JSON list of C-alpha atoms in Angstrom, two decimals:
[
{"chain": "A", "resi": 53, "resn": "PHE", "atom": "CA", "xyz": [-4.31, 53.07, 29.33]},
{"chain": "A", "resi": 54, "resn": "GLY", "atom": "CA", "xyz": [-2.23, 50.13, 28.22]},
{"chain": "A", "resi": 55, "resn": "HIS", "atom": "CA", "xyz": [0.86, 51.88, 29.62]},
{"chain": "A", "resi": 56, "resn": "VAL", "atom": "CA", "xyz": [-0.48, 52.39, 33.12]},
{"chain": "A", "resi": 57, "resn": "HIS", "atom": "CA", "xyz": [1.84, 50.44, 35.45]},
{"chain": "A", "resi": 58, "resn": "TYR", "atom": "CA", "xyz": [0.06, 47.68, 37.32]},
{"chain": "A", "resi": 59, "resn": "ALA", "atom": "CA", "xyz": [1.31, 48.91, 40.70]},
{"chain": "A", "resi": 60, "resn": "SER", "atom": "CA", "xyz": [-0.66, 52.12, 40.25]},
{"chain": "A", "resi": 61, "resn": "LEU", "atom": "CA", "xyz": [-3.77, 50.14, 39.27]},
{"chain": "A", "resi": 62, "resn": "LYS", "atom": "CA", "xyz": [-4.12, 48.53, 42.69]},
{"chain": "A", "resi": 63, "resn": "LYS", "atom": "CA", "xyz": [-5.79, 51.67, 43.96]},
{"chain": "A", "resi": 64, "resn": "SER", "atom": "CA", "xyz": [-6.73, 53.44, 40.74]},
{"chain": "A", "resi": 65, "resn": "GLY", "atom": "CA", "xyz": [-7.86, 50.55, 38.50]},
{"chain": "A", "resi": 66, "resn": "PRO", "atom": "CA", "xyz": [-11.52, 50.68, 39.40]},
{"chain": "A", "resi": 67, "resn": "LEU", "atom": "CA", "xyz": [-11.45, 54.52, 39.63]},
{"chain": "A", "resi": 68, "resn": "ILE", "atom": "CA", "xyz": [-10.20, 54.81, 36.05]},
{"chain": "A", "resi": 69, "resn": "LEU", "atom": "CA", "xyz": [-13.24, 52.90, 34.92]},
{"chain": "A", "resi": 70, "resn": "ARG", "atom": "CA", "xyz": [-15.53, 55.39, 36.66]},
{"chain": "A", "resi": 71, "resn": "VAL", "atom": "CA", "xyz": [-14.18, 58.68, 35.24]},
{"chain": "A", "resi": 72, "resn": "CYS", "atom": "CA", "xyz": [-16.52, 58.81, 32.26]},
{"chain": "A", "resi": 73, "resn": "ARG", "atom": "CA", "xyz": [-18.08, 56.59, 29.61]},
{"chain": "A", "resi": 74, "resn": "THR", "atom": "CA", "xyz": [-15.28, 57.33, 27.15]},
{"chain": "A", "resi": 75, "resn": "TRP", "atom": "CA", "xyz": [-12.57, 56.23, 29.53]},
{"chain": "A", "resi": 76, "resn": "TYR", "atom": "CA", "xyz": [-14.62, 53.17, 30.47]},
{"chain": "A", "resi": 77, "resn": "SER", "atom": "CA", "xyz": [-15.00, 52.26, 26.82]},
{"chain": "A", "resi": 78, "resn": "ILE", "atom": "CA", "xyz": [-11.30, 52.80, 26.08]},
{"chain": "A", "resi": 79, "resn": "CYS", "atom": "CA", "xyz": [-10.26, 50.71, 29.08]},
{"chain": "A", "resi": 80, "resn": "CYS", "atom": "CA", "xyz": [-12.63, 47.89, 28.15]},
{"chain": "A", "resi": 81, "resn": "ASP", "atom": "CA", "xyz": [-11.16, 47.83, 24.66]},
{"chain": "A", "resi": 82, "resn": "THR", "atom": "CA", "xyz": [-7.52, 47.88, 25.83]},
{"chain": "A", "resi": 83, "resn": "PRO", "atom": "CA", "xyz": [-6.27, 44.32, 26.50]},
{"chain": "A", "resi": 84, "resn": "GLN", "atom": "CA", "xyz": [-3.03, 45.59, 28.01]},
{"chain": "A", "resi": 85, "resn": "PHE", "atom": "CA", "xyz": [-4.99, 47.45, 30.70]},
{"chain": "A", "resi": 86, "resn": "TRP", "atom": "CA", "xyz": [-6.58, 44.20, 31.81]},
{"chain": "A", "resi": 87, "resn": "ALA", "atom": "CA", "xyz": [-3.29, 42.24, 31.63]},
{"chain": "A", "resi": 88, "resn": "ASN", "atom": "CA", "xyz": [-1.73, 44.96, 33.84]},
{"chain": "A", "resi": 89, "resn": "LEU", "atom": "CA", "xyz": [-4.65, 44.81, 36.23]},
{"chain": "A", "resi": 90, "resn": "LEU", "atom": "CA", "xyz": [-4.16, 41.07, 36.64]},
{"chain": "A", "resi": 91, "resn": "GLY", "atom": "CA", "xyz": [-0.67, 41.84, 37.97]},
{"chain": "A", "resi": 92, "resn": "THR", "atom": "CA", "xyz": [-1.95, 43.64, 41.06]},
{"chain": "A", "resi": 93, "resn": "ARG", "atom": "CA", "xyz": [-1.55, 41.80, 44.35]},
{"chain": "A", "resi": 94, "resn": "THR", "atom": "CA", "xyz": [-4.65, 39.83, 45.08]},
{"chain": "A", "resi": 95, "resn": "SER", "atom": "CA", "xyz": [-5.38, 38.08, 48.35]},
{"chain": "A", "resi": 96, "resn": "LEU", "atom": "CA", "xyz": [-7.50, 35.02, 47.78]},
{"chain": "A", "resi": 97, "resn": "ARG", "atom": "CA", "xyz": [-7.50, 34.02, 51.41]},
{"chain": "A", "resi": 98, "resn": "ASN", "atom": "CA", "xyz": [-11.04, 35.38, 51.97]},
{"chain": "A", "resi": 99, "resn": "PRO", "atom": "CA", "xyz": [-12.13, 36.42, 48.48]},
{"chain": "A", "resi": 100, "resn": "PRO", "atom": "CA", "xyz": [-15.01, 38.86, 48.15]},
{"chain": "A", "resi": 101, "resn": "LEU", "atom": "CA", "xyz": [-18.15, 37.70, 46.40]},
{"chain": "A", "resi": 102, "resn": "GLY", "atom": "CA", "xyz": [-17.94, 38.14, 42.63]},
{"chain": "A", "resi": 103, "resn": "LEU", "atom": "CA", "xyz": [-14.15, 37.85, 42.49]},
{"chain": "A", "resi": 104, "resn": "VAL", "atom": "CA", "xyz": [-14.28, 34.68, 40.36]},
{"chain": "A", "resi": 105, "resn": "LYS", "atom": "CA", "xyz": [-16.52, 36.44, 37.84]},
{"chain": "A", "resi": 106, "resn": "THR", "atom": "CA", "xyz": [-14.27, 39.51, 37.87]},
{"chain": "A", "resi": 107, "resn": "LEU", "atom": "CA", "xyz": [-11.09, 37.52, 37.32]},
{"chain": "A", "resi": 108, "resn": "LYS", "atom": "CA", "xyz": [-12.67, 35.61, 34.42]},
{"chain": "A", "resi": 109, "resn": "MET", "atom": "CA", "xyz": [-13.74, 38.92, 32.85]},
{"chain": "A", "resi": 110, "resn": "MET", "atom": "CA", "xyz": [-10.21, 40.35, 33.29]},
{"chain": "A", "resi": 111, "resn": "LEU", "atom": "CA", "xyz": [-8.69, 37.27, 31.70]},
{"chain": "A", "resi": 112, "resn": "ASP", "atom": "CA", "xyz": [-11.07, 37.45, 28.76]},
{"chain": "A", "resi": 113, "resn": "ARG", "atom": "CA", "xyz": [-10.48, 41.18, 28.20]},
{"chain": "A", "resi": 114, "resn": "SER", "atom": "CA", "xyz": [-6.71, 40.76, 28.36]},
{"chain": "A", "resi": 115, "resn": "ALA", "atom": "CA", "xyz": [-7.05, 38.69, 25.16]},
{"chain": "A", "resi": 116, "resn": "THR", "atom": "CA", "xyz": [-3.91, 36.68, 24.44]},
{"chain": "A", "resi": 117, "resn": "LEU", "atom": "CA", "xyz": [-1.41, 39.04, 26.13]},
{"chain": "A", "resi": 118, "resn": "PRO", "atom": "CA", "xyz": [1.06, 37.76, 28.70]},
{"chain": "A", "resi": 119, "resn": "PHE", "atom": "CA", "xyz": [0.39, 38.82, 32.28]},
{"chain": "A", "resi": 120, "resn": "SER", "atom": "CA", "xyz": [1.81, 38.64, 35.79]},
{"chain": "A", "resi": 121, "resn": "LEU", "atom": "CA", "xyz": [0.16, 37.16, 38.85]},
{"chain": "A", "resi": 122, "resn": "HIS", "atom": "CA", "xyz": [0.71, 38.17, 42.44]},
{"chain": "A", "resi": 123, "resn": "LEU", "atom": "CA", "xyz": [-1.46, 35.97, 44.63]},
{"chain": "A", "resi": 124, "resn": "ASP", "atom": "CA", "xyz": [-1.69, 35.50, 48.38]},
{"chain": "A", "resi": 125, "resn": "GLU", "atom": "CA", "xyz": [-2.87, 31.89, 48.71]},
{"chain": "A", "resi": 126, "resn": "ILE", "atom": "CA", "xyz": [-4.74, 30.23, 45.87]},
{"chain": "A", "resi": 127, "resn": "PRO", "atom": "CA", "xyz": [-7.78, 28.09, 46.69]},
{"chain": "A", "resi": 128, "resn": "ASP", "atom": "CA", "xyz": [-8.92, 25.31, 44.34]},
{"chain": "A", "resi": 129, "resn": "ALA", "atom": "CA", "xyz": [-11.64, 27.42, 42.70]},
{"chain": "A", "resi": 130, "resn": "PHE", "atom": "CA", "xyz": [-9.05, 29.92, 41.49]},
{"chain": "A", "resi": 131, "resn": "VAL", "atom": "CA", "xyz": [-6.63, 27.26, 40.18]},
{"chain": "A", "resi": 132, "resn": "GLU", "atom": "CA", "xyz": [-9.32, 26.28, 37.71]},
{"chain": "A", "resi": 133, "resn": "ILE", "atom": "CA", "xyz": [-9.61, 29.90, 36.52]},
{"chain": "A", "resi": 134, "resn": "PHE", "atom": "CA", "xyz": [-5.87, 30.36, 35.83]},
{"chain": "A", "resi": 135, "resn": "ILE", "atom": "CA", "xyz": [-4.84, 26.94, 34.49]},
{"chain": "A", "resi": 136, "resn": "PRO", "atom": "CA", "xyz": [-6.41, 27.52, 31.00]},
{"chain": "A", "resi": 137, "resn": "HIS", "atom": "CA", "xyz": [-4.34, 30.75, 30.80]},
{"chain": "A", "resi": 138, "resn": "ARG", "atom": "CA", "xyz": [-1.11, 29.31, 32.20]},
{"chain": "A", "resi": 139, "resn": "HIS", "atom": "CA", "xyz": [0.70, 29.64, 28.85]},
{"chain": "A", "resi": 140, "resn": "ARG", "atom": "CA", "xyz": [0.29, 33.44, 29.13]},
{"chain": "A", "resi": 141, "resn": "ILE", "atom": "CA", "xyz": [1.76, 33.86, 32.64]},
{"chain": "A", "resi": 142, "resn": "SER", "atom": "CA", "xyz": [5.15, 35.59, 32.42]},
{"chain": "A", "resi": 143, "resn": "SER", "atom": "CA", "xyz": [5.73, 36.26, 36.11]},
{"chain": "A", "resi": 144, "resn": "CYS", "atom": "CA", "xyz": [4.16, 34.65, 39.17]},
{"chain": "A", "resi": 145, "resn": "THR", "atom": "CA", "xyz": [4.46, 35.55, 42.83]},
{"chain": "A", "resi": 146, "resn": "VAL", "atom": "CA", "xyz": [2.55, 33.24, 45.17]},
{"chain": "A", "resi": 147, "resn": "THR", "atom": "CA", "xyz": [2.33, 33.01, 48.92]},
{"chain": "A", "resi": 148, "resn": "THR", "atom": "CA", "xyz": [1.08, 29.69, 50.13]},
{"chain": "A", "resi": 149, "resn": "GLY", "atom": "CA", "xyz": [-0.74, 28.76, 53.31]},
{"chain": "A", "resi": 150, "resn": "ALA", "atom": "CA", "xyz": [-1.21, 25.40, 54.96]},
{"chain": "A", "resi": 151, "resn": "ARG", "atom": "CA", "xyz": [-4.70, 24.82, 53.54]},
{"chain": "A", "resi": 152, "resn": "ASN", "atom": "CA", "xyz": [-3.88, 25.41, 49.90]},
{"chain": "A", "resi": 153, "resn": "ASP", "atom": "CA", "xyz": [-0.67, 23.52, 49.19]},
{"chain": "A", "resi": 154, "resn": "GLY", "atom": "CA", "xyz": [-2.53, 21.00, 47.01]},
{"chain": "A", "resi": 155, "resn": "ALA", "atom": "CA", "xyz": [-4.09, 23.65, 44.86]},
{"chain": "A", "resi": 156, "resn": "LEU", "atom": "CA", "xyz": [-0.83, 25.58, 44.45]},
{"chain": "A", "resi": 157, "resn": "LYS", "atom": "CA", "xyz": [1.06, 22.40, 43.66]},
{"chain": "A", "resi": 158, "resn": "ARG", "atom": "CA", "xyz": [-1.49, 21.49, 40.93]},
{"chain": "A", "resi": 159, "resn": "PHE", "atom": "CA", "xyz": [-1.28, 25.07, 39.55]},
{"chain": "A", "resi": 160, "resn": "LEU", "atom": "CA", "xyz": [2.53, 25.09, 39.36]},
{"chain": "A", "resi": 161, "resn": "GLU", "atom": "CA", "xyz": [2.75, 21.56, 37.99]},
{"chain": "A", "resi": 162, "resn": "SER", "atom": "CA", "xyz": [0.32, 22.39, 35.18]},
{"chain": "A", "resi": 163, "resn": "GLY", "atom": "CA", "xyz": [3.31, 23.83, 33.34]},
{"chain": "A", "resi": 164, "resn": "MET", "atom": "CA", "xyz": [3.90, 27.42, 32.28]},
{"chain": "A", "resi": 165, "resn": "ALA", "atom": "CA", "xyz": [5.96, 27.66, 29.09]},
{"chain": "A", "resi": 166, "resn": "ARG", "atom": "CA", "xyz": [6.25, 31.45, 29.15]},
{"chain": "A", "resi": 167, "resn": "LEU", "atom": "CA", "xyz": [7.00, 31.88, 32.88]},
{"chain": "A", "resi": 168, "resn": "ARG", "atom": "CA", "xyz": [10.27, 33.79, 33.28]},
{"chain": "A", "resi": 169, "resn": "GLU", "atom": "CA", "xyz": [10.07, 34.67, 36.99]},
{"chain": "A", "resi": 170, "resn": "LEU", "atom": "CA", "xyz": [8.72, 32.59, 39.87]},
{"chain": "A", "resi": 171, "resn": "ILE", "atom": "CA", "xyz": [8.64, 33.87, 43.44]},
{"chain": "A", "resi": 172, "resn": "MET", "atom": "CA", "xyz": [7.32, 31.48, 46.03]},
{"chain": "A", "resi": 173, "resn": "GLY", "atom": "CA", "xyz": [6.79, 32.55, 49.63]},
{"chain": "A", "resi": 174, "resn": "HIS", "atom": "CA", "xyz": [5.11, 30.93, 52.53]},
{"chain": "A", "resi": 175, "resn": "ALA", "atom": "CA", "xyz": [3.00, 32.33, 55.35]},
{"chain": "A", "resi": 176, "resn": "PRO", "atom": "CA", "xyz": [4.90, 32.48, 58.64]},
{"chain": "A", "resi": 177, "resn": "TYR", "atom": "CA", "xyz": [2.74, 29.78, 60.20]},
{"chain": "A", "resi": 178, "resn": "VAL", "atom": "CA", "xyz": [3.49, 27.25, 57.41]},
{"chain": "A", "resi": 179, "resn": "GLN", "atom": "CA", "xyz": [6.10, 24.68, 58.48]},
{"chain": "A", "resi": 180, "resn": "LEU", "atom": "CA", "xyz": [6.49, 22.72, 55.25]},
{"chain": "A", "resi": 181, "resn": "GLY", "atom": "CA", "xyz": [6.83, 24.04, 51.76]},
{"chain": "A", "resi": 182, "resn": "LEU", "atom": "CA", "xyz": [6.35, 22.87, 48.25]},
{"chain": "A", "resi": 183, "resn": "ASN", "atom": "CA", "xyz": [8.92, 21.64, 45.83]},
{"chain": "A", "resi": 184, "resn": "VAL", "atom": "CA", "xyz": [9.70, 23.85, 42.90]},
{"chain": "A", "resi": 185, "resn": "PRO", "atom": "CA", "xyz": [8.34, 22.23, 39.71]},
{"chain": "A", "resi": 186, "resn": "PRO", "atom": "CA", "xyz": [10.85, 20.47, 37.43]},
{"chain": "A", "resi": 187, "resn": "PRO", "atom": "CA", "xyz": [12.52, 22.49, 34.62]},
{"chain": "A", "resi": 188, "resn": "SER", "atom": "CA", "xyz": [10.53, 20.68, 31.91]},
{"chain": "A", "resi": 189, "resn": "LEU", "atom": "CA", "xyz": [7.38, 22.42, 33.18]},
{"chain": "A", "resi": 190, "resn": "LEU", "atom": "CA", "xyz": [9.02, 25.87, 33.30]},
{"chain": "A", "resi": 191, "resn": "PRO", "atom": "CA", "xyz": [11.38, 25.93, 30.29]},
{"chain": "A", "resi": 192, "resn": "ALA", "atom": "CA", "xyz": [11.71, 29.77, 30.12]},
{"chain": "A", "resi": 193, "resn": "LEU", "atom": "CA", "xyz": [12.32, 30.29, 33.85]},
{"chain": "A", "resi": 194, "resn": "ALA", "atom": "CA", "xyz": [15.12, 32.84, 34.32]},
{"chain": "A", "resi": 195, "resn": "VAL", "atom": "CA", "xyz": [14.50, 34.04, 37.88]},
{"chain": "A", "resi": 196, "resn": "LEU", "atom": "CA", "xyz": [13.59, 31.80, 40.80]},
{"chain": "A", "resi": 197, "resn": "ARG", "atom": "CA", "xyz": [13.13, 33.11, 44.34]},
{"chain": "A", "resi": 198, "resn": "VAL", "atom": "CA", "xyz": [11.94, 30.67, 46.95]},
{"chain": "A", "resi": 199, "resn": "ALA", "atom": "CA", "xyz": [11.49, 31.02, 50.69]},
{"chain": "A", "resi": 200, "resn": "ARG", "atom": "CA", "xyz": [11.15, 28.05, 52.98]},
{"chain": "A", "resi": 201, "resn": "PRO", "atom": "CA", "xyz": [10.25, 25.27, 50.55]},
{"chain": "A", "resi": 202, "resn": "HIS", "atom": "CA", "xyz": [12.24, 22.13, 49.93]},
{"chain": "A", "resi": 203, "resn": "PHE", "atom": "CA", "xyz": [14.56, 22.77, 47.04]},
{"chain": "A", "resi": 204, "resn": "ARG", "atom": "CA", "xyz": [16.01, 20.05, 44.84]},
{"chain": "A", "resi": 205, "resn": "PRO", "atom": "CA", "xyz": [18.95, 20.72, 42.48]},
{"chain": "A", "resi": 206, "resn": "GLU", "atom": "CA", "xyz": [16.91, 19.53, 39.47]},
{"chain": "A", "resi": 207, "resn": "SER", "atom": "CA", "xyz": [14.63, 22.53, 40.06]},
{"chain": "A", "resi": 208, "resn": "GLY", "atom": "CA", "xyz": [17.10, 24.64, 38.10]},
{"chain": "A", "resi": 209, "resn": "SER", "atom": "CA", "xyz": [16.87, 24.86, 34.32]},
{"chain": "A", "resi": 210, "resn": "HIS", "atom": "CA", "xyz": [19.19, 25.88, 31.51]},
{"chain": "A", "resi": 211, "resn": "SER", "atom": "CA", "xyz": [17.36, 29.21, 31.22]},
{"chain": "A", "resi": 212, "resn": "LEU", "atom": "CA", "xyz": [17.78, 30.03, 34.94]},
{"chain": "A", "resi": 213, "resn": "ARG", "atom": "CA", "xyz": [19.92, 33.14, 35.43]},
{"chain": "A", "resi": 214, "resn": "HIS", "atom": "CA", "xyz": [19.10, 34.12, 39.00]},
{"chain": "A", "resi": 215, "resn": "LEU", "atom": "CA", "xyz": [18.44, 31.87, 41.99]},
{"chain": "A", "resi": 216, "resn": "GLU", "atom": "CA", "xyz": [17.65, 33.16, 45.45]},
{"chain": "A", "resi": 217, "resn": "LEU", "atom": "CA", "xyz": [16.99, 30.75, 48.33]},
{"chain": "A", "resi": 218, "resn": "THR", "atom": "CA", "xyz": [15.85, 31.92, 51.72]},
{"chain": "A", "resi": 219, "resn": "GLN", "atom": "CA", "xyz": [15.42, 29.57, 54.70]},
{"chain": "A", "resi": 220, "resn": "CYS", "atom": "CA", "xyz": [15.47, 26.55, 52.43]},
{"chain": "A", "resi": 221, "resn": "ARG", "atom": "CA", "xyz": [16.47, 22.93, 52.94]},
{"chain": "A", "resi": 222, "resn": "CYS", "atom": "CA", "xyz": [18.31, 21.69, 49.87]},
{"chain": "A", "resi": 223, "resn": "HIS", "atom": "CA", "xyz": [18.13, 18.00, 48.97]},
{"chain": "A", "resi": 224, "resn": "ASN", "atom": "CA", "xyz": [20.02, 16.04, 46.41]},
{"chain": "A", "resi": 225, "resn": "SER", "atom": "CA", "xyz": [17.58, 13.71, 44.59]},
{"chain": "A", "resi": 226, "resn": "ASP", "atom": "CA", "xyz": [20.04, 10.80, 45.08]},
{"chain": "A", "resi": 227, "resn": "HIS", "atom": "CA", "xyz": [19.58, 11.00, 48.87]},
{"chain": "A", "resi": 228, "resn": "THR", "atom": "CA", "xyz": [15.79, 11.47, 49.19]}
]
């Protein structure tokens, strides 16, 4: 179950847990299953009741394994859940909305030493974006894809191998 790709878990994750007690037990004891499940796209715009408890359980069961995040908006309550595990995040895709820029900024600026890929998008109704955190907070960053935020040249790091900017305004720090 540790080799089940996270994309297939979006629909089948909970179903796998319901096949039988043996499968349930195996899944519960397989940290990679939970790390993969964390990588499924999760909309936090209007989270269902119990999602905080579920995410905490998934983080606990994933042990110390690295994981990916794919979040649509991230309210303050969820920032507090992920910050203690930020050193395990290897890939992060976030879509921000107008009401959560502060929470997302705090999340990204908490530093993620293992983060290799960061994809930042913005909802169509958002006019302003966030700055990409400085390289010192993301030392392993190899892939950076940003859409519509302000981008400063110092956002790049020595480890950066791929940069994709879409609808961005680039600013030199000497002129801002």
